[in-house]
Coordinates of N, CA, C and O in Angstrom, one line a residue:
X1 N 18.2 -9.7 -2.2 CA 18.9 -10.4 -3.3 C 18.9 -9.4 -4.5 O 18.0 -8.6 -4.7
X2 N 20.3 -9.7 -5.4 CA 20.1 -8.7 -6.7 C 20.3 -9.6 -8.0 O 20.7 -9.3 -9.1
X3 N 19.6 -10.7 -7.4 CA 19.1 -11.4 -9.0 C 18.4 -10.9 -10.0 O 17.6 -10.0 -9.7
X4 N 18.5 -11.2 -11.3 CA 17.4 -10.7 -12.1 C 16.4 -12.1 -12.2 O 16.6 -13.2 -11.7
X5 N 15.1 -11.7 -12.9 CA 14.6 -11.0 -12.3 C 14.1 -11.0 -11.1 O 14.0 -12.0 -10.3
X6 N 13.6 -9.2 -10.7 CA 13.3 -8.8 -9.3 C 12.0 -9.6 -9.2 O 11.4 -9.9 -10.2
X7 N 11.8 -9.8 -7.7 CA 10.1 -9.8 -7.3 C 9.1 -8.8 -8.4 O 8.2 -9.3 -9.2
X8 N 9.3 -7.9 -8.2 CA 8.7 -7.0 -8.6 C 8.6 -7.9 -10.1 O 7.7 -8.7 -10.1
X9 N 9.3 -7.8 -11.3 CA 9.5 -7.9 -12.6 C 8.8 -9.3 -12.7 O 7.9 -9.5 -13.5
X10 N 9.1 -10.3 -11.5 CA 8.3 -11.3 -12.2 C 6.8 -11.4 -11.7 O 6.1 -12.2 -12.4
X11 N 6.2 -10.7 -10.7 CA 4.9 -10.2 -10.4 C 4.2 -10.0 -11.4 O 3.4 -10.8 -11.9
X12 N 4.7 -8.7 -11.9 CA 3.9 -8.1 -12.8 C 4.0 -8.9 -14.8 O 3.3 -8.9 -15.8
X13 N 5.4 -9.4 -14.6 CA 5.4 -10.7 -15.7 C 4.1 -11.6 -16.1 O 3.6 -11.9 -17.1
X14 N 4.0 -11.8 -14.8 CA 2.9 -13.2 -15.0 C 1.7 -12.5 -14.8 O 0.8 -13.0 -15.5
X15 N 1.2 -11.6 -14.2 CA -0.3 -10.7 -14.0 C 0.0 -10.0 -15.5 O -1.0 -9.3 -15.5
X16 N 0.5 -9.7 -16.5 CA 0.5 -9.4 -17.9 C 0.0 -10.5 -18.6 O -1.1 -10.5 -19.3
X17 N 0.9 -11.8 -18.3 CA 0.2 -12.7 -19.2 C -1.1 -13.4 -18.9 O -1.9 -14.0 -19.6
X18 N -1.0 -13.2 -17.7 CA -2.6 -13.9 -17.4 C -3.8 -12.5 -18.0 O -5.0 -12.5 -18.2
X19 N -3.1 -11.6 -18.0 CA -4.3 -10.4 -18.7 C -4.3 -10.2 -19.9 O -5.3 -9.6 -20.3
X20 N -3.3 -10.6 -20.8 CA -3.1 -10.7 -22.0 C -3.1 -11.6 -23.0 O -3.2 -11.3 -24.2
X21 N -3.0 -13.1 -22.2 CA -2.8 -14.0 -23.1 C -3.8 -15.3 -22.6 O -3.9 -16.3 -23.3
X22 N -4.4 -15.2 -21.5 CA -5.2 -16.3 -21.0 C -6.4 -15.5 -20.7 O -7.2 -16.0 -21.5
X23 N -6.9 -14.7 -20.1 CA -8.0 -14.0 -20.0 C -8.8 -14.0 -21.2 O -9.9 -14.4 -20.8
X24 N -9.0 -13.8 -22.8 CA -9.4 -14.2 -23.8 C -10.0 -15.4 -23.8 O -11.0 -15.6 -24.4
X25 N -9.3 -16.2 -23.2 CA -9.4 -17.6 -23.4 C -10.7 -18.3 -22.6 O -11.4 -19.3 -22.8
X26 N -10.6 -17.4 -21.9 CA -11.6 -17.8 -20.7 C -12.5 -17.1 -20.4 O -12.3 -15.8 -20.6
X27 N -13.8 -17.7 -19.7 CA -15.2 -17.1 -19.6 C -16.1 -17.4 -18.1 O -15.5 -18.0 -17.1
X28 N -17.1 -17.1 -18.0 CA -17.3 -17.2 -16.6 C -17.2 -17.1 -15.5 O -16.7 -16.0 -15.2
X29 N -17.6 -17.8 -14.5 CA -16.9 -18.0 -13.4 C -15.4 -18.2 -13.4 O -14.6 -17.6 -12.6
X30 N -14.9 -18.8 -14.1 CA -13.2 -19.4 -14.3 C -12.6 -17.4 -14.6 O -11.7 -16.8 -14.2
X31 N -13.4 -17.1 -15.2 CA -12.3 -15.3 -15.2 C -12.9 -14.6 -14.7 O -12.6 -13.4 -14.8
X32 N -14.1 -14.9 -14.0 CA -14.1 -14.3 -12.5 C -12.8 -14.1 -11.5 O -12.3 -13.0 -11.2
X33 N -12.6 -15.5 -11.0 CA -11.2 -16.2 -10.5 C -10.4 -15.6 -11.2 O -9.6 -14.9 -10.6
X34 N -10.3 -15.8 -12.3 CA -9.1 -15.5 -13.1 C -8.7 -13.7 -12.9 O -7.6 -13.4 -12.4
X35 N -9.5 -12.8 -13.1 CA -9.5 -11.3 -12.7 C -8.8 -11.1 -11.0 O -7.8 -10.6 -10.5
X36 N -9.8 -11.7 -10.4 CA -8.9 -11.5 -8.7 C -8.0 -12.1 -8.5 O -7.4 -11.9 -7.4
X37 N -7.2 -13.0 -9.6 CA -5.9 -13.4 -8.9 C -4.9 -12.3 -10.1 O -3.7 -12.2 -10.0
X38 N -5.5 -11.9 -10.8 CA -4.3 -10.7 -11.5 C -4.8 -9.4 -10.4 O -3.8 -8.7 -10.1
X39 N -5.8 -9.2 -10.0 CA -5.7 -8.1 -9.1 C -4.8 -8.3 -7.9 O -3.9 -7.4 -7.7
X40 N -4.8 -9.5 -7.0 CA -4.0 -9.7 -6.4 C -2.5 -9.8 -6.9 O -1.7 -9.7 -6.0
X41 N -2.2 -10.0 -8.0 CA -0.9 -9.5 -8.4 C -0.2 -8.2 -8.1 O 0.5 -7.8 -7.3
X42 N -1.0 -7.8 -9.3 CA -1.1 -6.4 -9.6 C -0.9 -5.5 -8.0 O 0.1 -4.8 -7.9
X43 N -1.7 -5.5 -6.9 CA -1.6 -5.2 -5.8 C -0.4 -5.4 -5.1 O 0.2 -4.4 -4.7
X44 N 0.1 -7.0 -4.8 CA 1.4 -7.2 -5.1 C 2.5 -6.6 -5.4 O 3.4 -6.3 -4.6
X45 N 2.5 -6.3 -7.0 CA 3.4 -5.2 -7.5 C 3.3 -4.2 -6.6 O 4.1 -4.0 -5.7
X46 N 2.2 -3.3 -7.1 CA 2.0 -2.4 -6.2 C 3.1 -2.5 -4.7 O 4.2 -1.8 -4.8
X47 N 3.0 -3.2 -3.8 CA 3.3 -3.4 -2.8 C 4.8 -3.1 -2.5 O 5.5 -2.4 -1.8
X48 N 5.0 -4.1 -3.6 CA 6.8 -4.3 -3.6 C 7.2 -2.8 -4.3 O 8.4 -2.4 -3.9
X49 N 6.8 -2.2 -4.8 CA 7.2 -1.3 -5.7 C 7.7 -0.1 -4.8 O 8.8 0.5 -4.8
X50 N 6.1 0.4 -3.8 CA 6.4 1.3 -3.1 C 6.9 1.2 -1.5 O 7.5 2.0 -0.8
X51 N 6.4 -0.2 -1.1 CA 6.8 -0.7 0.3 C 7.6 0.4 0.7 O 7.2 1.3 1.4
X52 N 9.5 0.1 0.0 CA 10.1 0.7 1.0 C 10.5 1.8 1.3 O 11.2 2.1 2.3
X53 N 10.0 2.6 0.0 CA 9.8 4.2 0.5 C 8.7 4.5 1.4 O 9.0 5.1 2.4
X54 N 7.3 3.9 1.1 CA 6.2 4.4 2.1 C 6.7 3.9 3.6 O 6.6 4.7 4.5
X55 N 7.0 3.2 3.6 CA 7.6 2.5 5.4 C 8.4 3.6 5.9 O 8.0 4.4 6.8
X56 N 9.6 3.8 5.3 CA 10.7 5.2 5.7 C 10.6 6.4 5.6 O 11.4 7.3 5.9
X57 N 8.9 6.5 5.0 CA 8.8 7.9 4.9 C 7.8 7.9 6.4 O 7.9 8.7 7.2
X58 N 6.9 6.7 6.4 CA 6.0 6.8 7.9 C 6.9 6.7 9.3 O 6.7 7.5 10.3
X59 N 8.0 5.5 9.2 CA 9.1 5.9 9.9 C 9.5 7.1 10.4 O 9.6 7.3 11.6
X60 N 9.7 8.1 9.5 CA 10.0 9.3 9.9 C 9.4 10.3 10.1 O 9.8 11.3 10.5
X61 N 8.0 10.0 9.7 CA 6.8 10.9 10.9 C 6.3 10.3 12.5 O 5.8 10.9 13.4
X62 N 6.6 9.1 12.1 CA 6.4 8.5 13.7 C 7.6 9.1 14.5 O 7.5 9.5 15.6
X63 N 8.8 9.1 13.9 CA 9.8 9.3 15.5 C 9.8 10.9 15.3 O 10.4 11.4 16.2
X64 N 9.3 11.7 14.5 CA 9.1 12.7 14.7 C 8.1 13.1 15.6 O 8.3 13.8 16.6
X65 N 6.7 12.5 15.3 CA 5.5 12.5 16.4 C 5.5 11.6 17.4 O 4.6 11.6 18.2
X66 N 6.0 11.1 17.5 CA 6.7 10.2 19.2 C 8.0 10.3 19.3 O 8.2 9.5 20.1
X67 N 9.1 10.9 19.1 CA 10.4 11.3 19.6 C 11.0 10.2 20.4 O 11.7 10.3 21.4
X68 N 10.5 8.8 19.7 CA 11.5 7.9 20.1 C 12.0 6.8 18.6 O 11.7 7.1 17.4
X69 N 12.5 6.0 18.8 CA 13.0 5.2 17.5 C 12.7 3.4 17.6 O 12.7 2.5 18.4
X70 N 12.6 3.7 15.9 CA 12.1 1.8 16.2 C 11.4 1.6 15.3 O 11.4 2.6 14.6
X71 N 10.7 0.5 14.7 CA 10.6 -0.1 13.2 C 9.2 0.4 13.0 O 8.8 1.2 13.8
X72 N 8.6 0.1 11.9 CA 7.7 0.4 11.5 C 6.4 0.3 12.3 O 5.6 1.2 12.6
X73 N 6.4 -1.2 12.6 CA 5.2 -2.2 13.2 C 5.3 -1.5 14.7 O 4.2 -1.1 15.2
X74 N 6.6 -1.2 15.5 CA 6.8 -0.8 16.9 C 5.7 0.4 17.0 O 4.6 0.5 17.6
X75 N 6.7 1.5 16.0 CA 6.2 2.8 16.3 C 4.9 3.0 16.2 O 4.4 3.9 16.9
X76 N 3.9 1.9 15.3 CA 2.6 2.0 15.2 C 2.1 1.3 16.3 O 0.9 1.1 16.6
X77 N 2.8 1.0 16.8 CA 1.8 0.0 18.3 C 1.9 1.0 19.2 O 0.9 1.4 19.7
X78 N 3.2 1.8 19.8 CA 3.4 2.7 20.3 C 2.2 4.0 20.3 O 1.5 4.5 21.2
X79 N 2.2 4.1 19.0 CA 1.1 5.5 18.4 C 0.0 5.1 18.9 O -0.5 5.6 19.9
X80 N -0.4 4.1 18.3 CA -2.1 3.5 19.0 C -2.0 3.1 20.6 O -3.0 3.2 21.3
X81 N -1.1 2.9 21.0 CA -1.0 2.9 22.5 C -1.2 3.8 23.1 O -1.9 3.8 24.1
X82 N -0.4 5.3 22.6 CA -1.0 6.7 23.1 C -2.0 7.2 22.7 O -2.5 7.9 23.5
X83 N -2.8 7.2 21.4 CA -3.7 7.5 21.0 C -5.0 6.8 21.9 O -6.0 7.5 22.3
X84 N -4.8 5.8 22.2 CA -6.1 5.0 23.3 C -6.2 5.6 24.6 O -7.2 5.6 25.2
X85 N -4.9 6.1 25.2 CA -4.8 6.4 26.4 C -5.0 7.9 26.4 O -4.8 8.6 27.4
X86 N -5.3 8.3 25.4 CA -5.6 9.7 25.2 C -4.6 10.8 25.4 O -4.7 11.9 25.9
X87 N -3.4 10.2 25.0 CA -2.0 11.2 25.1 C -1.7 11.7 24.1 O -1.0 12.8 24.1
X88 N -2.1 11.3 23.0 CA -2.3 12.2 21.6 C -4.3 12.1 21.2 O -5.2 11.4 21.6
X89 N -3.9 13.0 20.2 CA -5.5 13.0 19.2 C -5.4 13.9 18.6 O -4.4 14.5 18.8
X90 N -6.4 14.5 17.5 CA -6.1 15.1 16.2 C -5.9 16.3 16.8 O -5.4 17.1 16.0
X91 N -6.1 16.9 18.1 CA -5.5 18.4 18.2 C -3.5 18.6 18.0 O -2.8 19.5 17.6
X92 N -3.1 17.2 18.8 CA -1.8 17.0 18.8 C -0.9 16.9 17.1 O -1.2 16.0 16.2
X93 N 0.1 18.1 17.0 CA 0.7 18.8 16.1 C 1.3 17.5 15.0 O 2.0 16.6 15.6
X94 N 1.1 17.3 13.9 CA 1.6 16.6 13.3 C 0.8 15.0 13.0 O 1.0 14.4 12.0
X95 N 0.2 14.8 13.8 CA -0.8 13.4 14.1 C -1.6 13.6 12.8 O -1.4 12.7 12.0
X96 N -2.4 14.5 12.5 CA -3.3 14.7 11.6 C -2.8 14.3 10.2 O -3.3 13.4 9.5
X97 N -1.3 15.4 9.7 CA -1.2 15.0 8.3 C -0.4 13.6 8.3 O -0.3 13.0 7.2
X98 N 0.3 12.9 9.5 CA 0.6 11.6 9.6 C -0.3 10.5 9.3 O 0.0 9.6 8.6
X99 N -1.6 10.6 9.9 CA -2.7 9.7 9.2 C -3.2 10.0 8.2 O -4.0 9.2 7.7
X100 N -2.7 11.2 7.5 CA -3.5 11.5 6.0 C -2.7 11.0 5.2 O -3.0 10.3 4.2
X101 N -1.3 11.3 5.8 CA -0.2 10.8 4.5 C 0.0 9.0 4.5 O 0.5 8.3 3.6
X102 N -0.4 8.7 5.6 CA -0.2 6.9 6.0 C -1.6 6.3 4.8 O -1.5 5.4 3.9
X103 N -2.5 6.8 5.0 CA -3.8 6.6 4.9 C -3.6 6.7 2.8 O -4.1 5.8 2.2
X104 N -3.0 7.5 2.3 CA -3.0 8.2 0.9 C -1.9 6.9 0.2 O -1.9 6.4 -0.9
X105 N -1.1 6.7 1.1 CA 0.3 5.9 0.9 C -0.4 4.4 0.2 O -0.3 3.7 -0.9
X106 N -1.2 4.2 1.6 CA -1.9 2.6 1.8 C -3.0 2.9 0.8 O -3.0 1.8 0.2
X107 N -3.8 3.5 0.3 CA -4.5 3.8 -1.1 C -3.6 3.5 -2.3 O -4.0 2.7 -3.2
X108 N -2.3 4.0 -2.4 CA -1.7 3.9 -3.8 C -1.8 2.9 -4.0 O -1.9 2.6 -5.2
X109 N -1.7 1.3 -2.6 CA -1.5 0.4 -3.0 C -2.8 -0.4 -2.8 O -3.0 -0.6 -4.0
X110 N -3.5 -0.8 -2.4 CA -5.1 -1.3 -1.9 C -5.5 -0.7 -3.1 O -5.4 -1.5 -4.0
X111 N -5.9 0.4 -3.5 CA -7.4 1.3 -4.2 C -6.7 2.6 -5.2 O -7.1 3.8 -5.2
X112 N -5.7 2.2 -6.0 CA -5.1 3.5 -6.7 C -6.2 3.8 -7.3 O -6.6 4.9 -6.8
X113 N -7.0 3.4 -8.2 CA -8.2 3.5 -8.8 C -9.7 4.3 -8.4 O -10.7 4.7 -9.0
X114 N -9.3 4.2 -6.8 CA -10.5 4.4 -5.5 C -10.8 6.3 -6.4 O -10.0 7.0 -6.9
X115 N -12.2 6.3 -6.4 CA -12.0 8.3 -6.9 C -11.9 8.9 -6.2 O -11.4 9.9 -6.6
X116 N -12.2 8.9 -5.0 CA -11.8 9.8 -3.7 C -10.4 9.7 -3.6 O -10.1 10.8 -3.0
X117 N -9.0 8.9 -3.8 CA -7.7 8.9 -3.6 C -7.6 9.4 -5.0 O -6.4 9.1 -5.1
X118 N -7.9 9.9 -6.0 CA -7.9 10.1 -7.4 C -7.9 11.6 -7.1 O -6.9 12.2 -7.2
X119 N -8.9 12.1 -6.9 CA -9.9 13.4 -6.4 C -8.5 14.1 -5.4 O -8.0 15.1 -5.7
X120 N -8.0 13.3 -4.2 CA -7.5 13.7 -3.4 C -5.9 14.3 -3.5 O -5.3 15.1 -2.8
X121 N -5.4 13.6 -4.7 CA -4.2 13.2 -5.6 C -4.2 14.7 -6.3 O -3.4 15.5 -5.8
X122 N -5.0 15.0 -7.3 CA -5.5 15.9 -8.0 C -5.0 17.4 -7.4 O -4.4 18.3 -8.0
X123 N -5.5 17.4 -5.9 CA -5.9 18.2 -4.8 C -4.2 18.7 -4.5 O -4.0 19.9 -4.3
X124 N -3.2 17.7 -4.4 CA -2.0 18.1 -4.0 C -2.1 17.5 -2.9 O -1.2 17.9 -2.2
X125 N -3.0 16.4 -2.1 CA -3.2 16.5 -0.4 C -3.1 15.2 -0.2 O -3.2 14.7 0.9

């Protein structure tokens, strides 16, 4: 859909005001609660923001490192299917920076904050 506003816009809408205008307000346990459900926003954003570049960029290291085609969810069941049967593993060409770069992706969104994905960022890697 190309309504205004996007998912995205009103995500991070309401995780602003709950961090800006009600968080003051409150103390306790209640913004204990209150913090994890703006983190779960915020994450959220996160999600929607980079989803569908990170998907099409792993997309296209899986049908590169399996040389066949198919969605996101497939090609990773596929991958772990050879990887268990021992048809690939980190000596096999391309596997290695595929889980680094899957792994770095899924950080921006889970742990941007994490210092080791911070450290690693820094790195170029």
């Amino acid at each position: 859909m190309q309504d205004e506003p996007s998912p995205i816009e009103l995500t991070k809408s309401v995780a602003d005001f709950l961090r800006n205008d009600i968080t003051p307000l409150i103390s306790g346990h209640q913004a204990f609660k209150l913090r994890v459900a703006i983190n779960i926003l915020d994450l959220v954003t996160r999600q929607l923001t980079r989803e569908e570049d990170s998907d099409a960029a792993e997309v296209g290291r899986l049908r590169a490192l399996l040389g066949i085609d198919g969605s996101v969810t497939e090609l990773n069941r596929v991958l772990a299917d050879r990887i268990a049967k021992g048809e690939l593993d980190l000596a096999t060409l391309g596997l290695a920076d595929h889980l680094w770069a899957t792994t770095m992706d899924k950080l921006a969104v889970d742990q941007p904050n994490y210092a080791s994905y911070k450290r690693e960022l820094g790195r170029g890697g």
